[in-house]
Short mmCIF file of C-alpha atoms and ligand atoms in Angstrom, two decimals:
data_model
loop_
_atom_site.label_atom_id
_atom_site.label_comp_id
_atom_site.label_asym_id
_atom_site.label_seq_id
_atom_site.Cartn_x
_atom_site.Cartn_y
_atom_site.Cartn_z
CA MET A 1 -30.34 -12.25 -4.34
CA LYS A 2 -27.11 -12.26 -2.39
CA GLY A 3 -27.17 -11.85 1.38
CA LEU A 4 -24.96 -8.98 2.55
CA CYS A 5 -23.44 -8.16 5.92
CA ILE A 6 -21.92 -4.71 6.35
CA LEU A 7 -19.38 -4.50 9.17
CA GLY A 8 -19.13 -0.79 9.96
CA ALA A 9 -22.39 0.18 8.22
CA THR A 10 -22.51 3.68 9.74
CA GLY A 11 -19.09 4.79 8.49
CA SER A 12 -18.12 6.46 5.25
CA ILE A 13 -17.67 3.16 3.35
CA GLY A 14 -20.75 1.61 4.94
CA VAL A 15 -22.95 4.53 3.85
CA SER A 16 -21.54 4.47 0.30
CA THR A 17 -22.18 0.70 0.15
CA LEU A 18 -25.84 1.17 1.08
CA ASP A 19 -26.11 3.94 -1.51
CA VAL A 20 -24.81 1.57 -4.20
CA ILE A 21 -27.08 -1.35 -3.28
CA SER A 22 -30.16 0.87 -3.03
CA ARG A 23 -29.77 1.13 -6.83
CA HIS A 24 -29.88 -2.67 -7.12
CA PRO A 25 -32.58 -4.00 -4.78
CA ASP A 26 -32.88 -7.11 -6.99
CA LYS A 27 -29.20 -8.06 -6.46
CA TYR A 28 -28.53 -7.73 -2.72
CA LYS A 29 -30.54 -8.33 0.44
CA VAL A 30 -29.20 -6.68 3.60
CA VAL A 31 -28.91 -9.40 6.24
CA ALA A 32 -26.84 -7.61 8.91
CA LEU A 33 -25.68 -4.10 9.72
CA THR A 34 -23.22 -3.24 12.48
CA ALA A 35 -22.15 -0.10 14.34
CA ASN A 36 -19.94 0.75 17.26
CA THR A 37 -21.75 3.72 18.91
CA ASN A 38 -23.67 5.67 16.25
CA ILE A 39 -27.12 4.24 16.98
CA ASP A 40 -29.02 7.12 15.36
CA ALA A 41 -27.46 6.37 11.98
CA LEU A 42 -27.92 2.62 12.49
CA PHE A 43 -31.58 3.13 13.40
CA LYS A 44 -32.27 5.06 10.18
CA GLN A 45 -30.51 2.36 8.16
CA CYS A 46 -32.63 -0.30 9.87
CA GLN A 47 -35.80 1.60 8.98
CA GLN A 48 -34.76 1.79 5.35
CA TYR A 49 -33.12 -1.59 4.74
CA ARG A 50 -34.87 -3.87 7.28
CA PRO A 51 -31.94 -6.20 8.01
CA GLN A 52 -32.49 -9.46 9.92
CA TYR A 53 -29.76 -8.49 12.37
CA ALA A 54 -28.37 -5.26 13.78
CA VAL A 55 -25.23 -5.35 15.91
CA VAL A 56 -24.31 -2.61 18.37
CA VAL A 57 -20.87 -3.11 19.90
CA ASN A 58 -21.24 -0.57 22.70
CA GLU A 59 -23.43 -2.16 25.41
CA GLU A 60 -24.89 1.06 26.82
CA LYS A 61 -25.88 2.34 23.40
CA ALA A 62 -27.42 -1.03 22.61
CA VAL A 63 -29.99 -0.58 25.40
CA SER A 64 -31.38 2.66 23.96
CA PHE A 65 -31.12 1.25 20.43
CA LYS A 66 -33.35 -1.73 21.30
CA GLN A 67 -35.83 0.61 22.94
CA LYS A 68 -35.95 2.77 19.82
CA LEU A 69 -36.58 -0.24 17.57
CA ASP A 70 -39.36 -1.52 19.88
CA GLU A 71 -41.07 1.88 19.98
CA SER A 72 -41.04 2.02 16.18
CA GLY A 73 -42.46 -1.46 15.77
CA LEU A 74 -39.27 -2.79 14.19
CA ASN A 75 -39.14 -5.77 16.53
CA ASP A 76 -38.56 -8.26 13.73
CA ILE A 77 -34.91 -7.08 13.69
CA THR A 78 -32.71 -9.15 16.02
CA VAL A 79 -30.34 -6.93 17.98
CA LEU A 80 -27.02 -8.47 18.99
CA VAL A 81 -24.62 -6.76 21.37
CA GLY A 82 -20.84 -6.71 21.78
CA ALA A 83 -17.74 -7.39 19.69
CA GLN A 84 -18.31 -11.15 19.57
CA ALA A 85 -21.57 -10.63 17.66
CA LEU A 86 -19.59 -9.10 14.76
CA GLN A 87 -17.99 -12.49 14.10
CA GLN A 88 -21.36 -14.18 14.41
CA VAL A 89 -23.08 -12.06 11.74
CA ALA A 90 -20.03 -12.19 9.44
CA SER A 91 -20.35 -15.98 9.26
CA LEU A 92 -24.15 -16.46 9.05
CA ASP A 93 -25.28 -19.03 6.46
CA GLN A 94 -27.58 -16.56 4.73
CA VAL A 95 -24.68 -14.11 4.25
CA GLU A 96 -22.82 -14.52 0.99
CA SER A 97 -20.82 -11.26 0.92
CA VAL A 98 -19.27 -9.31 3.77
CA MET A 99 -18.31 -5.67 3.39
CA ALA A 100 -15.42 -5.29 5.85
CA ALA A 101 -15.61 -1.57 6.63
CA ILE A 102 -14.79 -1.29 10.32
CA VAL A 103 -11.86 1.04 10.89
CA GLY A 104 -8.69 -0.30 12.50
CA ALA A 105 -7.75 -3.43 14.42
CA ALA A 106 -11.31 -3.78 15.76
CA GLY A 107 -12.18 -5.20 12.34
CA LEU A 108 -9.63 -8.02 12.40
CA LEU A 109 -11.58 -10.84 14.08
CA PRO A 110 -14.89 -10.30 12.24
CA THR A 111 -13.13 -9.93 8.87
CA LEU A 112 -11.10 -13.05 9.56
CA ALA A 113 -14.30 -14.86 10.57
CA ALA A 114 -15.82 -13.95 7.18
CA ALA A 115 -12.69 -15.24 5.40
CA LYS A 116 -12.69 -18.49 7.37
CA ALA A 117 -16.39 -19.00 6.59
CA GLY A 118 -15.61 -18.80 2.87
CA LYS A 119 -17.59 -15.60 2.23
CA THR A 120 -16.91 -13.13 -0.55
CA VAL A 121 -14.91 -10.60 1.47
CA LEU A 122 -15.10 -7.03 0.18
CA LEU A 123 -12.09 -5.61 1.95
CA ALA A 124 -11.98 -1.93 2.90
CA ASN A 125 -10.52 -2.52 6.39
CA LYS A 126 -6.84 -2.49 5.34
CA GLU A 127 -5.60 -2.49 8.94
CA ALA A 128 -7.01 -6.02 9.42
CA LEU A 129 -4.95 -7.32 6.50
CA VAL A 130 -1.80 -5.36 7.39
CA MET A 131 -1.77 -6.66 10.96
CA SER A 132 -2.53 -10.31 10.17
CA GLY A 133 -0.75 -10.63 6.80
CA ASP A 134 -0.08 -14.22 5.73
CA ILE A 135 -2.50 -15.62 8.31
CA PHE A 136 -5.34 -13.74 6.68
CA MET A 137 -4.29 -14.74 3.15
CA GLN A 138 -3.97 -18.36 4.28
CA ALA A 139 -7.49 -18.31 5.76
CA VAL A 140 -8.80 -17.04 2.42
CA ALA A 141 -6.91 -19.72 0.46
CA GLU A 142 -8.02 -22.55 2.76
CA SER A 143 -11.72 -21.67 2.82
CA GLY A 144 -11.94 -20.79 -0.88
CA ALA A 145 -13.27 -17.33 -0.02
CA HIS A 146 -13.12 -14.62 -2.67
CA LEU A 147 -11.15 -11.59 -1.51
CA LEU A 148 -12.00 -8.43 -3.45
CA PRO A 149 -10.27 -5.12 -2.72
CA ILE A 150 -12.38 -2.03 -2.01
CA ASP A 151 -9.47 0.35 -1.36
CA SER A 152 -9.57 2.40 -4.58
CA GLU A 153 -5.93 1.74 -5.50
CA HIS A 154 -6.12 -2.01 -4.93
CA ASN A 155 -9.43 -2.22 -6.70
CA ALA A 156 -7.82 -0.37 -9.63
CA ILE A 157 -4.88 -2.79 -9.65
CA PHE A 158 -7.27 -5.74 -9.49
CA GLN A 159 -9.15 -4.32 -12.48
CA CYS A 160 -5.83 -4.00 -14.39
CA MET A 161 -4.89 -7.64 -13.70
CA PRO A 162 -5.32 -10.36 -16.38
CA GLY A 163 -8.78 -11.96 -16.84
CA GLY A 164 -9.55 -14.63 -14.24
CA TYR A 165 -6.97 -13.21 -11.82
CA GLU A 166 -7.47 -14.20 -8.14
CA THR A 167 -6.06 -12.11 -5.28
CA GLY A 168 -3.19 -13.75 -3.40
CA THR A 169 -1.61 -15.09 -6.59
CA ARG A 170 1.21 -13.46 -8.55
CA ALA A 171 0.38 -12.35 -12.10
CA LYS A 172 3.63 -13.47 -13.75
CA GLN A 173 3.64 -10.98 -16.60
CA ALA A 174 3.02 -8.05 -14.25
CA ARG A 175 6.40 -6.44 -13.70
CA ARG A 176 5.53 -3.63 -11.34
CA ILE A 177 2.67 -1.90 -9.61
CA LEU A 178 2.45 1.88 -9.69
CA LEU A 179 0.55 2.75 -6.52
CA THR A 180 -0.85 6.26 -6.80
CA ALA A 181 -1.34 8.70 -3.91
CA SER A 182 -2.94 12.14 -3.85
CA GLY A 183 -0.30 13.41 -1.41
CA GLY A 184 -3.05 14.58 0.97
CA PRO A 185 -3.65 18.11 2.25
CA PHE A 186 0.02 18.83 3.09
CA ARG A 187 1.72 17.79 -0.14
CA ALA A 188 3.08 21.31 -0.64
CA THR A 189 2.93 22.79 2.88
CA PRO A 190 6.34 24.01 4.12
CA ILE A 191 7.74 21.17 6.28
CA ALA A 192 8.40 23.60 9.14
CA ASP A 193 4.66 24.40 9.35
CA LEU A 194 3.59 20.78 9.81
CA GLU A 195 4.03 20.79 13.58
CA HIS A 196 1.22 23.36 13.89
CA VAL A 197 -1.30 21.39 11.86
CA THR A 198 -4.66 20.96 13.64
CA PRO A 199 -6.89 17.86 13.50
CA GLU A 200 -9.47 19.81 11.46
CA GLN A 201 -6.83 20.75 8.85
CA ALA A 202 -5.54 17.17 8.74
CA VAL A 203 -8.96 15.60 8.13
CA ALA A 204 -9.84 18.03 5.31
CA HIS A 205 -8.70 15.89 2.40
CA PRO A 206 -8.56 17.68 -0.97
CA LYS A 207 -9.97 14.80 -3.05
CA TRP A 208 -11.68 12.16 -0.90
CA ASP A 209 -14.40 12.38 1.75
CA MET A 210 -13.48 9.72 4.35
CA GLY A 211 -13.54 8.81 8.06
CA ARG A 212 -11.29 10.77 10.42
CA LYS A 213 -8.64 8.09 11.02
CA ILE A 214 -7.95 7.34 7.35
CA SER A 215 -7.99 11.09 6.61
CA VAL A 216 -5.15 11.64 9.10
CA ASP A 217 -3.37 8.60 7.62
CA SER A 218 -3.65 10.23 4.20
CA ALA A 219 -2.19 13.47 5.56
CA THR A 220 0.85 11.64 7.04
CA MET A 221 0.93 9.23 4.07
CA MET A 222 0.80 6.32 6.50
CA ASN A 223 -2.24 5.41 4.45
CA LYS A 224 0.03 4.80 1.45
CA GLY A 225 2.43 2.87 3.69
CA LEU A 226 -0.41 0.60 4.85
CA GLU A 227 -1.53 0.31 1.23
CA LEU A 228 1.95 -0.73 0.13
CA ILE A 229 1.82 -3.59 2.65
CA GLU A 230 -1.76 -4.36 1.57
CA ALA A 231 -0.64 -4.53 -2.09
CA CYS A 232 2.26 -6.90 -1.28
CA LEU A 233 -0.22 -9.31 0.32
CA LEU A 234 -3.12 -9.00 -2.12
CA PHE A 235 -1.00 -9.26 -5.26
CA ASN A 236 1.81 -11.45 -3.90
CA MET A 237 4.51 -8.95 -4.82
CA SER A 238 7.58 -7.75 -2.95
CA PRO A 239 7.90 -4.11 -1.88
CA GLU A 240 10.62 -3.48 -4.53
CA ASP A 241 8.05 -4.24 -7.22
CA ILE A 242 5.76 -1.46 -6.01
CA GLN A 243 6.43 2.20 -6.78
CA VAL A 244 4.47 4.89 -4.93
CA VAL A 245 3.59 7.75 -7.27
CA ILE A 246 2.15 11.09 -6.15
CA HIS A 247 -0.63 11.99 -8.55
CA LYS A 248 -2.43 14.99 -7.09
CA GLN A 249 -5.47 14.93 -9.39
CA SER A 250 -6.54 11.45 -8.12
CA ILE A 251 -7.94 10.45 -11.52
CA ILE A 252 -5.71 7.43 -12.10
CA HIS A 253 -6.28 5.13 -9.11
CA SER A 254 -3.19 2.93 -9.77
CA MET A 255 -1.44 1.11 -12.62
CA VAL A 256 0.08 -2.24 -13.53
CA ASP A 257 3.27 -2.33 -15.64
CA TYR A 258 3.57 -5.49 -17.79
CA VAL A 259 6.69 -7.18 -19.21
CA ASP A 260 5.83 -6.09 -22.77
CA GLY A 261 5.94 -2.43 -21.76
CA SER A 262 2.17 -1.97 -21.52
CA VAL A 263 1.05 0.05 -18.52
CA LEU A 264 -2.64 -0.39 -17.66
CA ALA A 265 -4.33 2.26 -15.56
CA GLN A 266 -7.81 2.46 -14.07
CA MET A 267 -9.30 5.97 -14.05
CA GLY A 268 -12.42 7.62 -12.75
CA ASN A 269 -13.74 10.35 -10.52
CA PRO A 270 -12.53 9.99 -6.93
CA ASP A 271 -15.70 8.47 -5.48
CA MET A 272 -15.59 5.23 -3.45
CA ARG A 273 -18.87 4.07 -4.96
CA THR A 274 -16.91 3.04 -8.08
CA PRO A 275 -14.65 0.45 -6.39
CA ILE A 276 -17.57 -0.62 -4.15
CA ALA A 277 -19.87 -1.19 -7.16
CA HIS A 278 -17.07 -2.93 -9.05
CA ALA A 279 -16.49 -5.43 -6.26
CA MET A 280 -20.20 -5.92 -5.56
CA ALA A 281 -21.07 -6.63 -9.20
CA TRP A 282 -17.88 -8.64 -9.92
CA PRO A 283 -17.36 -10.41 -12.25
CA GLU A 284 -20.02 -8.27 -13.93
CA ARG A 285 -20.57 -4.52 -13.64
CA PHE A 286 -23.47 -2.33 -12.58
CA ASP A 287 -24.30 1.34 -12.09
CA SER A 288 -22.69 3.01 -9.06
CA GLY A 289 -24.30 6.44 -9.19
CA VAL A 290 -20.89 8.04 -9.89
CA GLU A 291 -20.79 10.87 -12.44
CA PRO A 292 -19.01 9.94 -15.69
CA LEU A 293 -15.44 11.23 -15.84
CA ASN A 294 -15.17 14.43 -17.83
CA ILE A 295 -11.71 14.00 -19.36
CA PHE A 296 -11.71 17.56 -20.70
CA GLU A 297 -12.07 18.94 -17.18
CA VAL A 298 -9.07 16.86 -16.07
CA LYS A 299 -6.81 18.67 -18.58
CA GLN A 300 -3.56 17.64 -16.91
CA MET A 301 -2.14 14.78 -14.87
CA ASP A 302 1.02 15.14 -12.77
CA PHE A 303 3.28 12.43 -11.33
CA GLU A 304 5.96 12.92 -8.66
CA GLN A 305 8.23 10.81 -6.45
CA PRO A 306 7.17 10.84 -2.78
CA ASP A 307 9.41 12.84 -0.43
CA LEU A 308 10.27 10.56 2.51
CA GLN A 309 11.53 13.50 4.56
CA ARG A 310 8.14 15.17 4.35
CA PHE A 311 6.37 11.85 4.92
CA PRO A 312 8.40 9.81 7.47
CA CYS A 313 5.39 7.52 8.01
CA LEU A 314 5.83 6.15 4.51
CA ARG A 315 9.48 5.38 5.26
CA LEU A 316 8.46 3.61 8.51
CA ALA A 317 5.94 1.46 6.65
CA CYS A 318 8.65 0.46 4.14
CA GLU A 319 10.91 -0.46 7.05
CA ALA A 320 8.15 -2.52 8.66
CA VAL A 321 7.33 -4.48 5.53
CA ASN A 322 11.01 -5.16 4.86
CA ALA A 323 11.56 -6.31 8.45
CA GLY A 324 8.50 -8.59 8.18
CA GLY A 325 7.21 -10.82 11.02
CA ILE A 326 5.22 -8.87 13.58
CA MET A 327 6.61 -5.47 12.47
CA PRO A 328 3.62 -4.46 10.31
CA THR A 329 1.38 -5.32 13.30
CA ILE A 330 3.53 -3.10 15.53
CA LEU A 331 3.49 -0.27 12.96
CA ASN A 332 -0.29 -0.44 12.64
CA ALA A 333 -0.95 -0.52 16.39
CA ALA A 334 1.43 2.38 17.09
CA ASN A 335 -0.16 4.38 14.29
CA GLU A 336 -3.68 3.81 15.64
CA ILE A 337 -2.63 5.02 19.10
CA ALA A 338 -0.71 8.02 17.74
CA VAL A 339 -3.50 9.11 15.36
CA ASP A 340 -6.08 8.84 18.11
CA ALA A 341 -3.86 10.93 20.41
CA PHE A 342 -3.43 13.54 17.67
CA LEU A 343 -7.20 13.69 17.01
CA ASN A 344 -7.70 14.19 20.77
CA GLU A 345 -5.14 17.01 20.72
CA MET A 346 -2.74 15.18 23.05
CA ILE A 347 0.21 15.21 20.61
CA ARG A 348 1.26 17.25 17.57
CA PHE A 349 0.91 16.09 13.98
CA THR A 350 4.68 15.71 13.72
CA ASP A 351 4.75 13.54 16.86
CA ILE A 352 2.84 10.77 15.05
CA PRO A 353 5.88 9.34 13.19
CA LYS A 354 8.09 9.85 16.27
CA ILE A 355 5.80 7.71 18.44
CA ILE A 356 5.62 5.02 15.75
CA GLU A 357 9.40 4.95 15.23
CA LYS A 358 10.11 4.74 18.96
CA THR A 359 7.54 1.95 19.37
CA MET A 360 9.03 -0.04 16.49
CA ALA A 361 12.48 0.28 18.07
CA GLU A 362 11.21 -1.61 21.14
CA PHE A 363 10.39 -4.76 19.15
CA SER A 364 12.25 -7.31 17.04
CA PRO A 365 10.57 -8.70 13.92
CA ASP A 366 9.59 -12.06 15.41
CA ILE A 367 7.79 -14.54 13.19
CA ALA A 368 4.04 -13.90 13.05
CA ASP A 369 2.73 -17.41 12.44
CA SER A 370 -0.29 -17.50 14.72
CA LEU A 371 -3.21 -15.27 15.55
CA ASP A 372 -2.22 -15.32 19.22
CA ILE A 373 1.22 -13.90 18.39
CA ILE A 374 -0.39 -11.14 16.35
CA LEU A 375 -2.94 -10.19 19.00
CA GLN A 376 -0.18 -10.16 21.63
CA ALA A 377 2.09 -7.98 19.46
CA ASP A 378 -0.82 -5.61 18.84
CA ALA A 379 -1.56 -5.34 22.57
CA ASP A 380 2.12 -4.91 23.51
CA ALA A 381 2.69 -2.20 20.88
CA ARG A 382 -0.40 -0.30 22.05
CA GLN A 383 0.95 -0.32 25.59
CA VAL A 384 4.36 1.02 24.49
CA SER A 385 2.84 3.74 22.27
CA SER A 386 0.33 4.80 24.92
CA ALA A 387 3.18 5.23 27.40
CA LEU A 388 5.06 7.31 24.81
CA VAL A 389 1.98 9.50 24.27
CA GLU A 390 1.67 9.98 28.01
CA ALA A 391 5.34 10.89 28.37
CA ASN A 392 4.98 13.32 25.46
CA CYS A 393 2.10 15.08 27.25
CA ASN A 394 4.07 15.61 30.48
P1 NAD B 1 -15.41 5.59 9.46
O1 NAD B 1 -14.72 6.09 10.67
O2 NAD B 1 -16.24 6.51 8.66
O3 NAD B 1 -16.36 4.35 9.89
C1 NAD B 1 -15.89 3.33 10.72
C2 NAD B 1 -16.96 2.28 10.98
O4 NAD B 1 -16.38 1.32 11.87
C3 NAD B 1 -18.21 2.81 11.67
O5 NAD B 1 -19.33 2.15 11.17
C4 NAD B 1 -18.01 2.44 13.14
O6 NAD B 1 -19.23 2.19 13.81
C5 NAD B 1 -17.20 1.18 13.03
N1 NAD B 1 -16.32 1.00 14.19
C6 NAD B 1 -15.40 1.87 14.66
N2 NAD B 1 -14.80 1.35 15.76
C7 NAD B 1 -15.34 0.15 15.97
C8 NAD B 1 -15.16 -0.85 16.95
N3 NAD B 1 -14.27 -0.72 17.95
N4 NAD B 1 -15.89 -1.99 16.86
C9 NAD B 1 -16.78 -2.14 15.87
N5 NAD B 1 -17.03 -1.22 14.91
C10 NAD B 1 -16.31 -0.09 14.97
O7 NAD B 1 -14.30 4.89 8.58
P2 NAD B 1 -14.25 4.72 6.98
O8 NAD B 1 -13.65 5.92 6.38
O9 NAD B 1 -15.56 4.22 6.48
O10 NAD B 1 -13.16 3.56 6.84
C11 NAD B 1 -13.46 2.21 7.13
C12 NAD B 1 -12.30 1.34 6.65
O11 NAD B 1 -12.23 1.44 5.22
C13 NAD B 1 -10.93 1.78 7.17
O12 NAD B 1 -10.16 0.65 7.41
C14 NAD B 1 -10.35 2.58 6.03
O13 NAD B 1 -8.94 2.52 5.99
C15 NAD B 1 -10.94 1.87 4.83
N6 NAD B 1 -11.04 2.72 3.62
C16 NAD B 1 -11.86 3.80 3.66
C17 NAD B 1 -11.95 4.62 2.53
C18 NAD B 1 -12.88 5.82 2.52
O14 NAD B 1 -13.00 6.46 1.48
N7 NAD B 1 -13.55 6.16 3.59
C19 NAD B 1 -11.19 4.34 1.39
C20 NAD B 1 -10.37 3.21 1.40
C21 NAD B 1 -10.30 2.41 2.53
MG1 MG B 2 -6.79 3.98 -0.81
#
């Protein structure tokens, strides 16, 4: 039995992960579950999975959470409080695998702690990798951790790589990656209408059921921009070797183009339990609960070039990865601030790329060779973007 820690257990990926392992109680033992504020969901998960540890980041919520556990006689579960505890549970000796499923920069330090401790890191939290780049990959290489992608595209690419492939290395015979994208809810909306888009429209993704932040990122296609950077790091490729392809049916989850002309694709229904089960069973396979793909219902598959005018966030991500240094960190921080402001109805949908572009213009792509530099760049960019949001509101 492998010990599992789920960082961000109450989110969309966390819930799907628990669904997958409930089918395999002989394979995984839940050691630790973490949540930010959603203590009701965490409490139910504790009742069902009986972890050794439960972490609540929000201190006020933690007080009522402990009370709830005590009243229900679940006092064998150790409750830890605060952000620091995330790093602690991610590096426990009895934890073998860590599902990194916190959203945004808040996941960086605990995911990095798991990598440094040599755990098998199941990486959903793409922002952590985008912001820390080479430092994260170096931590993985030095500790001998296994890094397995959960993001459906990167998991697909990993599955299409040669046998024995390890993330962080370059598969020499792989010429190109074809990174697929659904195009989100506004793939065909008239560009002039985009400024009136509401948060509820933006989070209603046509193919995937996800958390609010990544749903907005999919609508702006910043998600694909972050994934492009993620793919460069995971597969040791340069951005020119990665082609973004709009494939609205979301049946092919990405492809690898080899030097002999073979193009390998991974297909399946759009359900995150497939990549989760793949990574959790790796190098074997087990049941995920996902319906088998009915190829006759698919009928047709379309492929289009992305339109950078419609999706300026994708252009900005390309600029950030080409600039290198701290620029991906700046891009990510500005995006988190802008998306949050949009979800709180402080700015318009079309202001998101404007805030990011203006923030990026305030920074030069300094070398990002230490964690301190990255954390400082993240903090500085958040300050600049927050001021831009404020100015936009006045
Ligand atoms: P979500 O919003 O549903 O869940 C986020 C989780 O993170 C929750 O458990 C929450 O408690 C926790 N969290 C939020 N802020 C925190 C903080 N400050 N400190 C500690 N914990 C905090 O998000 P999600 O859709 O599950 O996405 C999680 C990650 O996985 C994201 O990085 C996303 O890009 C990535 N991802 C998600 C999907 C998907 O289908 N949902 C697909 C690919 C990649
Ligand atoms: Mg994805």
